[in-house]
CSV table of N, CA and C in Angstrom, one decimal:
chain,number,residue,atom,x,y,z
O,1,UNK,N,79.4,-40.7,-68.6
O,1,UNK,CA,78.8,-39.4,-68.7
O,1,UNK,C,79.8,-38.5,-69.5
O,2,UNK,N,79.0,-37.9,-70.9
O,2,UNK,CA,80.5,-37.2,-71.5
O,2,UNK,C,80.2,-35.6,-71.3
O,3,UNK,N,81.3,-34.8,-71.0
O,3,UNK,CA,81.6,-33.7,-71.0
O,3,UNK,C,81.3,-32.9,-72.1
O,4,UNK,N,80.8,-31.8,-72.2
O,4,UNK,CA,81.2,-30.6,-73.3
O,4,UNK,C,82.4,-30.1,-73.5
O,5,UNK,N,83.0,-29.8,-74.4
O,5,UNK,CA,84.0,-29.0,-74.7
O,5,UNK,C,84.2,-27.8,-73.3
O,6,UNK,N,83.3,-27.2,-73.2
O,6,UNK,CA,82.9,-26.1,-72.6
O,6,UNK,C,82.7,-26.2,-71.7
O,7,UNK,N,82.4,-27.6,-71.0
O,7,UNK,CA,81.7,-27.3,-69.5
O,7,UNK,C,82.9,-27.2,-68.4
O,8,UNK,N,82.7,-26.7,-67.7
O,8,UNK,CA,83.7,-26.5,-66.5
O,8,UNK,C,84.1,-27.9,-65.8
O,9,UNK,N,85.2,-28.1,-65.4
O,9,UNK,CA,85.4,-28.9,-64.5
O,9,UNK,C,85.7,-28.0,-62.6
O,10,UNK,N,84.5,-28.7,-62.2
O,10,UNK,CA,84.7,-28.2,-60.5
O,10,UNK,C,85.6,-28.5,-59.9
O,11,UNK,N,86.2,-29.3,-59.9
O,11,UNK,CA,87.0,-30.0,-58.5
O,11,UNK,C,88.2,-28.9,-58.9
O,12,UNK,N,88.7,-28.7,-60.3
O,12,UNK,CA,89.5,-27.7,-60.4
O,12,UNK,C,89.7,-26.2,-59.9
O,13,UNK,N,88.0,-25.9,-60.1
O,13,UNK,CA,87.5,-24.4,-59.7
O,13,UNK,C,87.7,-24.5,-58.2
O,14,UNK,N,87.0,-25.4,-57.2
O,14,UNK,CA,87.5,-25.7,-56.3
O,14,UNK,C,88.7,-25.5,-55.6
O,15,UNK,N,89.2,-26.3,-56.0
O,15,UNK,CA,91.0,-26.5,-55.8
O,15,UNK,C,91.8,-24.9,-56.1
O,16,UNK,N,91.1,-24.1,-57.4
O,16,UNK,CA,91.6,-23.3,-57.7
O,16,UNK,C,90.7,-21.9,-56.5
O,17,UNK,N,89.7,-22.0,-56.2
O,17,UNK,CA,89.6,-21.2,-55.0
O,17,UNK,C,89.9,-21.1,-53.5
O,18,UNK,N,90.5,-22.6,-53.3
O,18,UNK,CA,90.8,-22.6,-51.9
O,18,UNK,C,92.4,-22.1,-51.9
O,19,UNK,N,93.3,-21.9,-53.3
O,19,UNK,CA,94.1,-21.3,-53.3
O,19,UNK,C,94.2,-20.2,-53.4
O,20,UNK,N,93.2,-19.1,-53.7
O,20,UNK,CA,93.2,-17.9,-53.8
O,20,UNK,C,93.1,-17.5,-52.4
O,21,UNK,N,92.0,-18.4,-51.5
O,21,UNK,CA,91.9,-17.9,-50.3
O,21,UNK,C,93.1,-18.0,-49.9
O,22,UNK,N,93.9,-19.5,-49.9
O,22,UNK,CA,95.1,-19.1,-48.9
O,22,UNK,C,96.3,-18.4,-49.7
O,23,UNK,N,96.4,-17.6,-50.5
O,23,UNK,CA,96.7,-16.4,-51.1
O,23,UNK,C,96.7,-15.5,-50.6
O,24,UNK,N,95.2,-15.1,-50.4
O,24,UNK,CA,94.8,-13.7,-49.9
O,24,UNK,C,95.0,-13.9,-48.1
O,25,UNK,N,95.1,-14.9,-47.6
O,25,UNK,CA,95.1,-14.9,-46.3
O,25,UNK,C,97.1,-14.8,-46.4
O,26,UNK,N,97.6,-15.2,-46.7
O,26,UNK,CA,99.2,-14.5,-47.1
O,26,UNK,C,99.2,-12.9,-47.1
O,27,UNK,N,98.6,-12.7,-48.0
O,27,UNK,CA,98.6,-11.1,-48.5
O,27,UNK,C,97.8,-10.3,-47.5
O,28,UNK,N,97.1,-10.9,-46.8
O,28,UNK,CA,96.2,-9.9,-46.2
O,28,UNK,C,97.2,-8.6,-45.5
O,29,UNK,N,98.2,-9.1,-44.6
O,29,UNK,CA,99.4,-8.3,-43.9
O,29,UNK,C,100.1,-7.0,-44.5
O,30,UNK,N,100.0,-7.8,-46.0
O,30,UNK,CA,100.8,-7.2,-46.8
O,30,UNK,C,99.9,-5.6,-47.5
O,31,UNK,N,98.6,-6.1,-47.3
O,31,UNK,CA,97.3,-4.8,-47.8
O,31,UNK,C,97.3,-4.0,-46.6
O,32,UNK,N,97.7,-4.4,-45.3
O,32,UNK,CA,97.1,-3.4,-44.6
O,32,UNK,C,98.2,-2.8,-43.9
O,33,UNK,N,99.6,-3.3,-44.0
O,33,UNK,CA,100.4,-3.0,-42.9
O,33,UNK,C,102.1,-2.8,-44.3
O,34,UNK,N,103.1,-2.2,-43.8
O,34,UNK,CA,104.4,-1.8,-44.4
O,34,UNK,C,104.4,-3.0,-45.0
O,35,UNK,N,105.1,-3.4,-46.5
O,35,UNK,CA,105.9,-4.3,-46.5
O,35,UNK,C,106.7,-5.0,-46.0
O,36,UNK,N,107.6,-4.4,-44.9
O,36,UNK,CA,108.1,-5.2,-44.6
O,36,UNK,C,107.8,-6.0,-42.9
O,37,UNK,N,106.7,-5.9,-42.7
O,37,UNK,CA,105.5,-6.3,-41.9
O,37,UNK,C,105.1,-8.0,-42.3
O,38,UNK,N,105.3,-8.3,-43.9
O,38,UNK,CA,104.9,-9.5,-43.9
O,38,UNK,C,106.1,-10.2,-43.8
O,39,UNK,N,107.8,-9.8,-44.0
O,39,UNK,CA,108.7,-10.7,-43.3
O,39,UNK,C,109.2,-10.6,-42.0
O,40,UNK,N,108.9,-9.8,-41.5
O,40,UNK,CA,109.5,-9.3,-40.1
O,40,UNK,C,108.3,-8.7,-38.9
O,41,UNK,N,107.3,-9.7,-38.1
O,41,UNK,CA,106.6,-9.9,-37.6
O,41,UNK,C,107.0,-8.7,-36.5
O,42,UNK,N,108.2,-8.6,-36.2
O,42,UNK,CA,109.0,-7.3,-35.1
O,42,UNK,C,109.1,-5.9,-35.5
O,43,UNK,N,109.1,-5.6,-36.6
O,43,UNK,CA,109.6,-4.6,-37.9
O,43,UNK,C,109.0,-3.4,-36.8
O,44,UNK,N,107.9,-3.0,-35.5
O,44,UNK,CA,107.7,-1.9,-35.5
O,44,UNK,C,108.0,-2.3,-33.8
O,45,UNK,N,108.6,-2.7,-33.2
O,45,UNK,CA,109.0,-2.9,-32.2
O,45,UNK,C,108.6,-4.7,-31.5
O,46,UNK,N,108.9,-4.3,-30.1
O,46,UNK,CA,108.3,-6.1,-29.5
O,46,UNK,C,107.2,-6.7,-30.1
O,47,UNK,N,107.3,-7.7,-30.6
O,47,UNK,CA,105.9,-8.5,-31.0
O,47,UNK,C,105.3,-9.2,-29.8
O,48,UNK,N,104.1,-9.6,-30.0
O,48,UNK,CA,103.3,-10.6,-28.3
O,48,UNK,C,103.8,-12.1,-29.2
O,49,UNK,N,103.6,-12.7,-28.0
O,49,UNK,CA,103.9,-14.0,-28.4
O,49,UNK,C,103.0,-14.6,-29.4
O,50,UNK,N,101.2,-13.9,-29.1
O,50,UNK,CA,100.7,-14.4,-29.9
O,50,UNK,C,100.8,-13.6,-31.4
O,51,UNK,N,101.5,-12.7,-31.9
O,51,UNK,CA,101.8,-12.1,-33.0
O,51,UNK,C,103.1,-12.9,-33.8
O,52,UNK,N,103.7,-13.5,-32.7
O,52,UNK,CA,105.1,-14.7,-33.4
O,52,UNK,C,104.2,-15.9,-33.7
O,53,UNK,N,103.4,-16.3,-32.9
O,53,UNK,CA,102.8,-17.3,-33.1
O,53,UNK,C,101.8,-17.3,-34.6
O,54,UNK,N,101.1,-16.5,-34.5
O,54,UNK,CA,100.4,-16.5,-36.0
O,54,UNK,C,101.3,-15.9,-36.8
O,55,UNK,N,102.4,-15.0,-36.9
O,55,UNK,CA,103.3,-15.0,-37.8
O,55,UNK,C,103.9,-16.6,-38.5
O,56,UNK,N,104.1,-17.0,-37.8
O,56,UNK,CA,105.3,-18.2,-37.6
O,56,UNK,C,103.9,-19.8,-38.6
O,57,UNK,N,103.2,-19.7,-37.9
O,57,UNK,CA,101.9,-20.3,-38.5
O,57,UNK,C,101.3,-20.2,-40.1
O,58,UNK,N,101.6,-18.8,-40.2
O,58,UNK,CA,100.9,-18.6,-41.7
O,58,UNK,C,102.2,-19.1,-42.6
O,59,UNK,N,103.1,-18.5,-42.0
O,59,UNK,CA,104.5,-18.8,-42.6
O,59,UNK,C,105.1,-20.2,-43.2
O,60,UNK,N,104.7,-20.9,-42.0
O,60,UNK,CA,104.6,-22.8,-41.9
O,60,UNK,C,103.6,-23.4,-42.6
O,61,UNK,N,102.5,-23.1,-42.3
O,61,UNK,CA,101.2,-23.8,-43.2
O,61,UNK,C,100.9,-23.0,-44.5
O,62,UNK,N,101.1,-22.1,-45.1
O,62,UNK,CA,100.8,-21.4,-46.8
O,62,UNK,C,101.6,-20.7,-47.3
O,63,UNK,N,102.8,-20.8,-46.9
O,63,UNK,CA,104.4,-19.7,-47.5
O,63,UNK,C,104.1,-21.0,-48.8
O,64,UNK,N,104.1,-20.7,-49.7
O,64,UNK,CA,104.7,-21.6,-50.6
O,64,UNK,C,103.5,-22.5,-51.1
O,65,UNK,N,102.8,-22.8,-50.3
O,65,UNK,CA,101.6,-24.0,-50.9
O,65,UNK,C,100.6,-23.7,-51.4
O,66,UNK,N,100.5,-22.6,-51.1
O,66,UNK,CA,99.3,-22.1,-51.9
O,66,UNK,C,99.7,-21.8,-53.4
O,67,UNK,N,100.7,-20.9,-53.4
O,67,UNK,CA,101.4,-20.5,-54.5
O,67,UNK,C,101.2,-21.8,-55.6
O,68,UNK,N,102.2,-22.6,-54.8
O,68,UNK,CA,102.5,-23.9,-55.9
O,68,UNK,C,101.2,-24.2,-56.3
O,69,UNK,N,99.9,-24.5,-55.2
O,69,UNK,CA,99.0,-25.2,-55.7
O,69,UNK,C,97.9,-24.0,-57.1
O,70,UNK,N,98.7,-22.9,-57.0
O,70,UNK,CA,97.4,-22.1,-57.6
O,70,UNK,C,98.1,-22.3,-59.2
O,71,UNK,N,99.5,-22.2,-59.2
O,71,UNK,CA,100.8,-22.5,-60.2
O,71,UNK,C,100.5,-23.7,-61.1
O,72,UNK,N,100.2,-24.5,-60.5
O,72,UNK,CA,100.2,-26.2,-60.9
O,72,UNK,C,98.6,-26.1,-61.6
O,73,UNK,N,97.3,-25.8,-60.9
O,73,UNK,CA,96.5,-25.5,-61.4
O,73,UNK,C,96.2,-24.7,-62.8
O,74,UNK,N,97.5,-23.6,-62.8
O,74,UNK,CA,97.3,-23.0,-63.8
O,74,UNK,C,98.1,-23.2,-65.1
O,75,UNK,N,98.9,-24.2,-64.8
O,75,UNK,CA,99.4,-25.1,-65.8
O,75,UNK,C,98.7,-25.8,-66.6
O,76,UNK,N,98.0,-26.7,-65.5
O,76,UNK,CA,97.2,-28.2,-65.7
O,76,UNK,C,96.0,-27.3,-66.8
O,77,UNK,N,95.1,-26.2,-66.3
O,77,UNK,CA,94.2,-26.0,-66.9
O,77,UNK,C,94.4,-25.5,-68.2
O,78,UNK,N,95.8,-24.1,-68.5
O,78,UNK,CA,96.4,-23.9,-69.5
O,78,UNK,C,97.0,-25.1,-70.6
O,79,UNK,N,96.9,-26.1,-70.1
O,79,UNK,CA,97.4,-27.7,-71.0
O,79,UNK,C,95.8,-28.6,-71.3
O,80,UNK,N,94.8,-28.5,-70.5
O,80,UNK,CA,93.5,-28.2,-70.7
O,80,UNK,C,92.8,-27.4,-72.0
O,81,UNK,N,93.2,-26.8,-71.9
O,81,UNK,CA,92.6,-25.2,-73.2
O,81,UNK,C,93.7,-25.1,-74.3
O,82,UNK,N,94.6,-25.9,-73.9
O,82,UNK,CA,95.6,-25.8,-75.2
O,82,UNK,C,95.3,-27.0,-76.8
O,83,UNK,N,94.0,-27.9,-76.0
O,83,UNK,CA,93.3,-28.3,-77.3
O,83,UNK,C,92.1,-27.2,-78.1
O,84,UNK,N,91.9,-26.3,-77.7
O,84,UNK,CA,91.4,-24.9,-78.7
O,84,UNK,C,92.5,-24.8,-79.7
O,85,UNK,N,92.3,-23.1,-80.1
O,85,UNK,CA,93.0,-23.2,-80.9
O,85,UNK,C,93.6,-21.8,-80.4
O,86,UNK,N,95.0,-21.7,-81.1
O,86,UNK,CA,96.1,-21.3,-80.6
O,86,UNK,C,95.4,-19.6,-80.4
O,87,UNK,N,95.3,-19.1,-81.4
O,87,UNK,CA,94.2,-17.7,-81.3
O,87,UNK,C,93.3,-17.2,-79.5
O,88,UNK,N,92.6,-18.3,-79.9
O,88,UNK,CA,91.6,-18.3,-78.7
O,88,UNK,C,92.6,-18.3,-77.0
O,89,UNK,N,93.5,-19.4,-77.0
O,89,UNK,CA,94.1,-18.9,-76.0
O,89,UNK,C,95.4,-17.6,-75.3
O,90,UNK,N,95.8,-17.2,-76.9
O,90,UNK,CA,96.8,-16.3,-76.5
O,90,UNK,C,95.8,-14.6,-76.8
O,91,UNK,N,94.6,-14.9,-76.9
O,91,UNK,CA,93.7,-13.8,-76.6
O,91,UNK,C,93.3,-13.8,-75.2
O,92,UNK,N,93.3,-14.9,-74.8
O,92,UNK,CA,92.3,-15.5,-73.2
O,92,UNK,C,93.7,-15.2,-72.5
O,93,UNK,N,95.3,-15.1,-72.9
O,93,UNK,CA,96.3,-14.9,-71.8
O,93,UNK,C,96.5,-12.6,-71.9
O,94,UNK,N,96.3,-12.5,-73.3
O,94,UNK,CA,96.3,-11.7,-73.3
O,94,UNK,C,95.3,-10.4,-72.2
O,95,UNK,N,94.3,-10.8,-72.4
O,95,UNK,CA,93.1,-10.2,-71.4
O,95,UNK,C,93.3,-10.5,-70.1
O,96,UNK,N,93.8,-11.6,-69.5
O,96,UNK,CA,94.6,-11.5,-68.0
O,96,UNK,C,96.0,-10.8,-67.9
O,97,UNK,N,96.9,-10.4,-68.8
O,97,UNK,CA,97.6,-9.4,-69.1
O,97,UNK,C,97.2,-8.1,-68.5
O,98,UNK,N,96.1,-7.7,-69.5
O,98,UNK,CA,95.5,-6.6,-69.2
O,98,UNK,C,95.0,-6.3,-67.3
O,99,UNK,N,94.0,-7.1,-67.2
O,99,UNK,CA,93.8,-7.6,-66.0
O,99,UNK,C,94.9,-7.2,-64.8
O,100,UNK,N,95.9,-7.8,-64.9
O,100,UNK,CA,97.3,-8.0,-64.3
O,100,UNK,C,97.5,-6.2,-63.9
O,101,UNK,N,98.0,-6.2,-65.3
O,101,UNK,CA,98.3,-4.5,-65.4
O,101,UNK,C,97.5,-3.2,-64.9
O,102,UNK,N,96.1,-3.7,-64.8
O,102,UNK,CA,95.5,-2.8,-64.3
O,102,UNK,C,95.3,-3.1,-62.9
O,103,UNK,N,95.0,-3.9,-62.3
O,103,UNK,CA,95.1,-4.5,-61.0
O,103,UNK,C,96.6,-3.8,-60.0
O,104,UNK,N,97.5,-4.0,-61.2
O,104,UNK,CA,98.8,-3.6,-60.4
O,104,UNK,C,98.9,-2.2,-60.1
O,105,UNK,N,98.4,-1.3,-61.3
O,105,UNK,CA,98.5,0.3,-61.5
O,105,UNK,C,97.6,0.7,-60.4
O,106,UNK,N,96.2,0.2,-60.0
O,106,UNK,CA,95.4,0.6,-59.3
O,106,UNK,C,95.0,0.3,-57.8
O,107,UNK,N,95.6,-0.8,-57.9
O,107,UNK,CA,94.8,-2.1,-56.7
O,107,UNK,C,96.0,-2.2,-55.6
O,108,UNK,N,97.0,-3.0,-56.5
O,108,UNK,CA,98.0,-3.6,-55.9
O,108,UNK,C,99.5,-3.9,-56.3
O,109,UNK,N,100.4,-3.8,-55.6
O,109,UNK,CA,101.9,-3.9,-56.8
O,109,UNK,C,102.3,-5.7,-56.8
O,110,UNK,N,101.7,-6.0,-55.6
O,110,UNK,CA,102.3,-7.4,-55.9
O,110,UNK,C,101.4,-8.7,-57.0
O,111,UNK,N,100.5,-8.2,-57.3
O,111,UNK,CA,99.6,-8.8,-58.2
O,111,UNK,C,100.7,-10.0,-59.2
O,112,UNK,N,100.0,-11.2,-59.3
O,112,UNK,CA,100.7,-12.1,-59.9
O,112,UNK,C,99.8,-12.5,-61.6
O,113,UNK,N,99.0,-11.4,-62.0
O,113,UNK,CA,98.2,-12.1,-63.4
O,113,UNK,C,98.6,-11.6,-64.4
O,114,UNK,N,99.4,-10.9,-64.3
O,114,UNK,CA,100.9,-10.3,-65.1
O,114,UNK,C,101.8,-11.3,-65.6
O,115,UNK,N,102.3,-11.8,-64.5
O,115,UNK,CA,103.4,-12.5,-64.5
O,115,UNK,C,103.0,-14.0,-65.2
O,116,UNK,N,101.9,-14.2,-64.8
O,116,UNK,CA,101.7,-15.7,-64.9
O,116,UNK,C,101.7,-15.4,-66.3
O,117,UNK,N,100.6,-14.4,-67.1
O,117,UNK,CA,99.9,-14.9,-68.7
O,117,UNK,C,101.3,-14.3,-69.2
O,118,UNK,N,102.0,-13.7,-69.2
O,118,UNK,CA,103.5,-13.9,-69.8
O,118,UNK,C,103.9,-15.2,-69.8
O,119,UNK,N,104.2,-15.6,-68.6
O,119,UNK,CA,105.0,-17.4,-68.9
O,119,UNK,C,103.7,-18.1,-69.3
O,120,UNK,N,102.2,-18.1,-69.2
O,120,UNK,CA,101.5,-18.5,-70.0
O,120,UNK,C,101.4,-18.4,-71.3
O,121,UNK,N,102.2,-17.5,-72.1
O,121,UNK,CA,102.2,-17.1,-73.4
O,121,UNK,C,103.5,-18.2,-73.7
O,122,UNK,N,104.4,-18.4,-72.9
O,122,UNK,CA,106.0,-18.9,-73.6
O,122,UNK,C,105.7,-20.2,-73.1
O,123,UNK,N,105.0,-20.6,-72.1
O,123,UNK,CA,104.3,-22.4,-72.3
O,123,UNK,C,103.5,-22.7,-73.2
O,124,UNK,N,102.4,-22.2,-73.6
O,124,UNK,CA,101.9,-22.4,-74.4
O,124,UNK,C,102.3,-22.8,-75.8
O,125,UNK,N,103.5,-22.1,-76.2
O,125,UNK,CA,104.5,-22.6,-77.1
O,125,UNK,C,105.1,-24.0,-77.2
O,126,UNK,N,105.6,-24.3,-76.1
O,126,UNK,CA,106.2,-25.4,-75.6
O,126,UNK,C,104.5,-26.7,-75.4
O,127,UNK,N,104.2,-26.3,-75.1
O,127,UNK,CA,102.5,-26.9,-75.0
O,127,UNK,C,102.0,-27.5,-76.8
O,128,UNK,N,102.4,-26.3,-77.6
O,128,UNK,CA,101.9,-26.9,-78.7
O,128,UNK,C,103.2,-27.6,-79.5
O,129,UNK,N,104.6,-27.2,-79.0
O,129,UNK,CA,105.5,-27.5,-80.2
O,129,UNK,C,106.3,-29.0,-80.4
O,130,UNK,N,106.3,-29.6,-78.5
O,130,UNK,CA,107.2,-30.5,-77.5
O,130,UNK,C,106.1,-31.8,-77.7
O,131,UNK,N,106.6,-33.0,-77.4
O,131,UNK,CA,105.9,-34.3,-77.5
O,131,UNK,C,105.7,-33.8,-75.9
O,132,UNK,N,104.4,-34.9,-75.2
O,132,UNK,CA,104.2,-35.2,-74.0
O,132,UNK,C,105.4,-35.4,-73.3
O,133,UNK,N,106.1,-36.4,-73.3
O,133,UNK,CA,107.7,-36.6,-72.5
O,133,UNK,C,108.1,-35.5,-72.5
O,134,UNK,N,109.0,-34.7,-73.5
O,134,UNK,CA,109.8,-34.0,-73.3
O,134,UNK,C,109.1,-32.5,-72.2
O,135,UNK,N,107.6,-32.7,-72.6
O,135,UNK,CA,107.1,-31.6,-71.5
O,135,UNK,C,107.0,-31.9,-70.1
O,136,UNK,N,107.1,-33.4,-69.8
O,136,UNK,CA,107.4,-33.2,-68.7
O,136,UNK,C,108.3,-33.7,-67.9
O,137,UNK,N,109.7,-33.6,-68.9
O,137,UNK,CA,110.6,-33.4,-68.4
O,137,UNK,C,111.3,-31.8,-68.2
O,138,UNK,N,110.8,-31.6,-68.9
O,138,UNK,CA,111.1,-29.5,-69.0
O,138,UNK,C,110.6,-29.0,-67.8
O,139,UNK,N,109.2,-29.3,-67.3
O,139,UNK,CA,108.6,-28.9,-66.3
O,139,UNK,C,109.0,-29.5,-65.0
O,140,UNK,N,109.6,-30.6,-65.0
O,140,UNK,CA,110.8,-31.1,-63.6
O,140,UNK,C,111.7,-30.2,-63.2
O,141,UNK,N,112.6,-29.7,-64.7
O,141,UNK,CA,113.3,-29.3,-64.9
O,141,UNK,C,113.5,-27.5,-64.3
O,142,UNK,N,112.4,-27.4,-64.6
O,142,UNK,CA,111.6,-26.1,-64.4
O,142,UNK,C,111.5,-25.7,-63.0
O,143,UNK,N,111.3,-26.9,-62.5
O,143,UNK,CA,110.5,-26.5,-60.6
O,143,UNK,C,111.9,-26.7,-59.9
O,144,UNK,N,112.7,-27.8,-60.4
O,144,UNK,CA,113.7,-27.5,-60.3
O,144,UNK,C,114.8,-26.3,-60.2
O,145,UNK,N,114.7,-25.7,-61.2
O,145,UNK,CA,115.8,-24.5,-61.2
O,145,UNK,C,115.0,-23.6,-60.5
O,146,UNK,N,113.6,-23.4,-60.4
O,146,UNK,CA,113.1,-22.6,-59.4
O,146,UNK,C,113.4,-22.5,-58.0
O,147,UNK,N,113.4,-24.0,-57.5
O,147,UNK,CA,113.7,-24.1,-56.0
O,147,UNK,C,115.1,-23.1,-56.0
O,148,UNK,N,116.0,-23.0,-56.4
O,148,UNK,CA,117.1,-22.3,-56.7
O,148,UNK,C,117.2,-21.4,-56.2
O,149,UNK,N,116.2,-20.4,-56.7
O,149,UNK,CA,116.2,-19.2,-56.7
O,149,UNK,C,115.5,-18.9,-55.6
């Protein structure tokens, strides 16, 4: 069965929704309650056990997994779209730019669609300029120095 240029692949959209959800199930704390509410479960006096307990839970099952998985997705699909042409995608990072920026001004400060279509703009580079190997050794290299920080 062959594909369109254009047609969507699901299991991605998929994959790429169930990380939003467990995104927003992270952030939800963070929309309704102080900042520092989503690291310090105690921050306004005694917590119940059951408030350590779902703290300690979200913390253990989606600190990090979701992230990574929404990250990796948005690589894979940005290496996807990087057979267009160079125009088409750094208009398509540009407009989640915008996105980003208005989201943050209005919505919310932690917003990540900012951040990403910047380092989407400086992969992209590396996407069209690097053989296959060398990209994914850069991108080891990458998650690497990340853990770091």
């Amino acid at each position: 069965m062959e594909q369109s240029s254009r047609q969507r692949i699901d299991a991605l959209d998929a994959l790429r929704g169930i990380a939003i959800l467990g995104i927003l199930l992270l952030n939800i704390s963070g929309f309704a309650l102080l900042r520092v509410a989503s690291f310090n479960p105690m921050h306004s006096g005694e917590a119940t056990f059951a408030d350590k307990l779902t703290w300690m839970g979200l913390n253990l099952f989606t600190q990090g997994k979701f992230l990574f998985i929404f990250a990796l997705l948005f690589g894979g699909t940005l290496y996807l779209l990087s057979q267009r042409s160079v125009a088409w995608n750094v208009s398509r990072l540009i407009i989640l730019a915008l996105i980003g920026i208005i989201h943050t001004l209005l919505l919310w400060e932690g917003d990540i669609l900012f951040p990403y279509s910047i380092c989407g703009l400086f992969v992209l580079f590396f996407i069209k300029a690097l053989p296959i190997k060398r990209q994914f050794i850069l991108g080891w290299c990458s998650i690497y120095l990340a853990r770091l920080f």
